[in-house]
Every structure is written in structure tokens, then in C-alpha cells.
Amino acid sequence: MKFRNTAIAYLIVESGSLFPDRCIYINDANIRLGRVTHFANWSKDMLPNSHQTPVCCEYWCDFGDSSWQKPEAELLVQAEQDLRTTGLLPEAKVAGGFVVKLARTHPIYAVNYQEALSEVNDYLNQFENLDIIGRYGAFKYHDQGGKDRELNNLQF
């Protein structure tokens, strides 16, 4: 079973409102940015103040590729450039930011992955006090439908 990593650039933007969506997936071959989360549209309680908003830029990558290896300062610059290229950050100033790199966060579905997952689940099912949580534990994306739940024999 294989996973991709996530390099996350959090930008603090000098604006209370950028775009109306909570999350936007980016599908552009010229941009490595995969998803943008605008925390102001989740809850105003997530904002540091009334004139700034944190924006999360996710880069899905493998160990050793450019996004994973890129130093923090360079990834923050890349995230700002990508947001400006998409038009999601037209005029607002970026006041700062930080980077978090998380290993093995997104499942990679390969041919016959269900067989490997079944073997793992069979082993784990012998434990009565074990709860499988999150996409890492369940080897699935949290927003997929019922067929995967049946396939993976997981309880939610």
C-alpha cells in the first residue's frame, strides 16, 4: 500500500475575504498546488483578527520530489505565486506564513489495492479495542461513498 505526502504552506493574508469557497481543488498542469482552504469560510473563530485570514495551500508529493525537498521560504513564495496565478489572491498582501510537511497522508490506489487492504483489515479486526480513524487508517478519502465502506469492511 502506498501513500503520497503533503507539504502544506499556510499563508497569513491581509484580507478578511478572498473567495466564497471553503476549499478549492486546483487542476492546472502548470501549477503544483492541489487544494486551497480558506479558513474564514469555515468559521470566523478560526481567524486571528478581523483583517487577516489564514489560507492553506496543499502540495501532494513523493519523498524526494521538488515540493517535498523545497525549503520553507521557497515553498511559501511558491504558494503565493500559485494563488496569484489562479486569481485567488489578486491584490491582498501576504503578511507571513509557515510550512508543515506530513508524510503518508493520501492513499494511492493501485490495481488490486483491495487485496492488500483486506489482508491488513483481517489482521486488525482481531483487536477488539482498536478504532481505525482518518484516511491514513482507513486507506481511503474521508468523503467517498458507501461502496468503499462495504469494500473495506470498515465501521463508521
PDB file of N, CA and C in Angstrom, residues 13-49:
ATOM      1  N   VAL A  13      -2.909  36.117   5.166  1.00  0.00           N
ATOM      2  CA  VAL A  13      -3.226  37.097   4.137  1.00  0.00           C
ATOM      3  C   VAL A  13      -3.905  38.306   4.774  1.00  0.00           C
ATOM      4  N   GLU A  14      -3.502  39.488   4.346  1.00  0.00           N
ATOM      5  CA  GLU A  14      -4.067  40.747   4.847  1.00  0.00           C
ATOM      6  C   GLU A  14      -5.405  41.026   4.153  1.00  0.00           C
ATOM      7  N   SER A  15      -6.376  40.184   4.467  1.00  0.00           N
ATOM      8  CA  SER A  15      -7.728  40.349   3.927  1.00  0.00           C
ATOM      9  C   SER A  15      -8.652  39.439   4.708  1.00  0.00           C
ATOM     10  N   GLY A  16      -9.842  39.907   4.972  1.00  0.00           N
ATOM     11  CA  GLY A  16     -10.810  39.084   5.681  1.00  0.00           C
ATOM     12  C   GLY A  16     -11.610  38.196   4.752  1.00  0.00           C
ATOM     13  N   SER A  17     -11.565  38.498   3.449  1.00  0.00           N
ATOM     14  CA  SER A  17     -12.362  37.738   2.492  1.00  0.00           C
ATOM     15  C   SER A  17     -11.630  37.668   1.157  1.00  0.00           C
ATOM     16  N   LEU A  18     -11.433  36.460   0.663  1.00  0.00           N
ATOM     17  CA  LEU A  18     -10.737  36.287  -0.610  1.00  0.00           C
ATOM     18  C   LEU A  18     -11.642  35.713  -1.691  1.00  0.00           C
ATOM     19  N   PHE A  19     -12.281  34.586  -1.384  1.00  0.00           N
ATOM     20  CA  PHE A  19     -13.179  33.913  -2.327  1.00  0.00           C
ATOM     21  C   PHE A  19     -14.238  33.196  -1.499  1.00  0.00           C
ATOM     22  N   PRO A  20     -15.388  32.857  -2.082  1.00  0.00           N
ATOM     23  CA  PRO A  20     -16.515  32.365  -1.287  1.00  0.00           C
ATOM     24  C   PRO A  20     -16.437  30.902  -0.845  1.00  0.00           C
ATOM     25  N   ASP A  21     -15.535  30.127  -1.399  1.00  0.00           N
ATOM     26  CA  ASP A  21     -15.480  28.699  -1.113  1.00  0.00           C
ATOM     27  C   ASP A  21     -14.633  28.411   0.127  1.00  0.00           C
ATOM     28  N   ARG A  22     -14.909  27.244   0.757  1.00  0.00           N
ATOM     29  CA  ARG A  22     -14.066  26.776   1.864  1.00  0.00           C
ATOM     30  C   ARG A  22     -12.795  26.137   1.318  1.00  0.00           C
ATOM     31  N   CYS A  23     -12.977  25.229   0.372  1.00  0.00           N
ATOM     32  CA  CYS A  23     -11.850  24.525  -0.253  1.00  0.00           C
ATOM     33  C   CYS A  23     -12.034  24.543  -1.760  1.00  0.00           C
ATOM     34  N   ILE A  24     -10.930  24.683  -2.456  1.00  0.00           N
ATOM     35  CA  ILE A  24     -10.943  24.633  -3.913  1.00  0.00           C
ATOM     36  C   ILE A  24      -9.827  23.697  -4.357  1.00  0.00           C
ATOM     37  N   TYR A  25     -10.169  22.727  -5.205  1.00  0.00           N
ATOM     38  CA  TYR A  25      -9.154  21.865  -5.809  1.00  0.00           C
ATOM     39  C   TYR A  25      -8.666  22.538  -7.084  1.00  0.00           C
ATOM     40  N   ILE A  26      -7.361  22.529  -7.271  1.00  0.00           N
ATOM     41  CA  ILE A  26      -6.743  23.168  -8.428  1.00  0.00           C
ATOM     42  C   ILE A  26      -6.352  22.073  -9.417  1.00  0.00           C
ATOM     43  N   ASN A  27      -6.809  22.206 -10.634  1.00  0.00           N
ATOM     44  CA  ASN A  27      -6.493  21.228 -11.672  1.00  0.00           C
ATOM     45  C   ASN A  27      -5.875  21.969 -12.854  1.00  0.00           C
ATOM     46  N   ASP A  28      -4.602  22.262 -12.729  1.00  0.00           N
ATOM     47  CA  ASP A  28      -3.872  23.002 -13.746  1.00  0.00           C
ATOM     48  C   ASP A  28      -2.493  22.357 -13.871  1.00  0.00           C
ATOM     49  N   ALA A  29      -2.161  21.886 -15.048  1.00  0.00           N
ATOM     50  CA  ALA A  29      -0.887  21.187 -15.264  1.00  0.00           C
ATOM     51  C   ALA A  29       0.324  22.083 -14.999  1.00  0.00           C
ATOM     52  N   ASN A  30       0.141  23.398 -15.019  1.00  0.00           N
ATOM     53  CA  ASN A  30       1.252  24.322 -14.814  1.00  0.00           C
ATOM     54  C   ASN A  30       1.447  24.724 -13.355  1.00  0.00           C
ATOM     55  N   ILE A  31       0.572  24.233 -12.465  1.00  0.00           N
ATOM     56  CA  ILE A  31       0.643  24.589 -11.049  1.00  0.00           C
ATOM     57  C   ILE A  31       0.668  23.309 -10.231  1.00  0.00           C
ATOM     58  N   ARG A  32       1.587  23.214  -9.280  1.00  0.00           N
ATOM     59  CA  ARG A  32       1.678  22.032  -8.422  1.00  0.00           C
ATOM     60  C   ARG A  32       0.658  22.057  -7.281  1.00  0.00           C
ATOM     61  N   LEU A  33       0.118  23.230  -6.976  1.00  0.00           N
ATOM     62  CA  LEU A  33      -0.845  23.387  -5.896  1.00  0.00           C
ATOM     63  C   LEU A  33      -2.053  22.491  -6.142  1.00  0.00           C
ATOM     64  N   GLY A  34      -2.433  21.695  -5.116  1.00  0.00           N
ATOM     65  CA  GLY A  34      -3.534  20.755  -5.280  1.00  0.00           C
ATOM     66  C   GLY A  34      -4.848  21.221  -4.690  1.00  0.00           C
ATOM     67  N   ARG A  35      -4.797  21.837  -3.513  1.00  0.00           N
ATOM     68  CA  ARG A  35      -6.024  22.298  -2.862  1.00  0.00           C
ATOM     69  C   ARG A  35      -5.720  23.527  -2.025  1.00  0.00           C
ATOM     70  N   VAL A  36      -6.688  24.441  -1.987  1.00  0.00           N
ATOM     71  CA  VAL A  36      -6.592  25.655  -1.185  1.00  0.00           C
ATOM     72  C   VAL A  36      -7.759  25.657  -0.204  1.00  0.00           C
ATOM     73  N   THR A  37      -7.465  25.905   1.068  1.00  0.00           N
ATOM     74  CA  THR A  37      -8.504  26.021   2.092  1.00  0.00           C
ATOM     75  C   THR A  37      -8.505  27.449   2.611  1.00  0.00           C
ATOM     76  N   HIS A  38      -9.686  28.059   2.614  1.00  0.00           N
ATOM     77  CA  HIS A  38      -9.876  29.434   3.078  1.00  0.00           C
ATOM     78  C   HIS A  38     -10.611  29.362   4.416  1.00  0.00           C
ATOM     79  N   PHE A  39      -9.853  29.486   5.502  1.00  0.00           N
ATOM     80  CA  PHE A  39     -10.400  29.252   6.838  1.00  0.00           C
ATOM     81  C   PHE A  39     -11.486  30.241   7.236  1.00  0.00           C
ATOM     82  N   ALA A  40     -11.480  31.434   6.678  1.00  0.00           N
ATOM     83  CA  ALA A  40     -12.517  32.414   7.007  1.00  0.00           C
ATOM     84  C   ALA A  40     -13.898  31.905   6.626  1.00  0.00           C
ATOM     85  N   ASN A  41     -13.960  31.019   5.659  1.00  0.00           N
ATOM     86  CA  ASN A  41     -15.246  30.497   5.203  1.00  0.00           C
ATOM     87  C   ASN A  41     -15.670  29.244   5.959  1.00  0.00           C
ATOM     88  N   TRP A  42     -14.847  28.754   6.868  1.00  0.00           N
ATOM     89  CA  TRP A  42     -15.237  27.680   7.774  1.00  0.00           C
ATOM     90  C   TRP A  42     -15.873  28.278   9.014  1.00  0.00           C
ATOM     91  N   SER A  43     -15.132  29.186   9.653  1.00  0.00           N
ATOM     92  CA  SER A  43     -15.633  29.809  10.868  1.00  0.00           C
ATOM     93  C   SER A  43     -14.810  31.058  11.150  1.00  0.00           C
ATOM     94  N   LYS A  44     -15.472  32.123  11.488  1.00  0.00           N
ATOM     95  CA  LYS A  44     -14.766  33.359  11.850  1.00  0.00           C
ATOM     96  C   LYS A  44     -13.924  33.153  13.116  1.00  0.00           C
ATOM     97  N   ASP A  45     -14.270  32.136  13.908  1.00  0.00           N
ATOM     98  CA  ASP A  45     -13.498  31.831  15.113  1.00  0.00           C
ATOM     99  C   ASP A  45     -12.097  31.310  14.784  1.00  0.00           C
ATOM    100  N   MET A  46     -11.854  30.939  13.520  1.00  0.00           N
ATOM    101  CA  MET A  46     -10.554  30.437  13.110  1.00  0.00           C
ATOM    102  C   MET A  46      -9.614  31.561  12.669  1.00  0.00           C
ATOM    103  N   LEU A  47     -10.104  32.797  12.687  1.00  0.00           N
ATOM    104  CA  LEU A  47      -9.312  33.920  12.205  1.00  0.00           C
ATOM    105  C   LEU A  47      -8.526  34.565  13.343  1.00  0.00           C
ATOM    106  N   PRO A  48      -7.307  35.024  13.052  1.00  0.00           N
ATOM    107  CA  PRO A  48      -6.510  35.663  14.095  1.00  0.00           C
ATOM    108  C   PRO A  48      -7.055  37.032  14.506  1.00  0.00           C
ATOM    109  N   ASN A  49      -7.732  37.703  13.570  1.00  0.00           N
ATOM    110  CA  ASN A  49      -8.310  39.027  13.803  1.00  0.00           C
ATOM    111  C   ASN A  49      -9.262  39.346  12.648  1.00  0.00           C
TER     112      ASN A  49
END
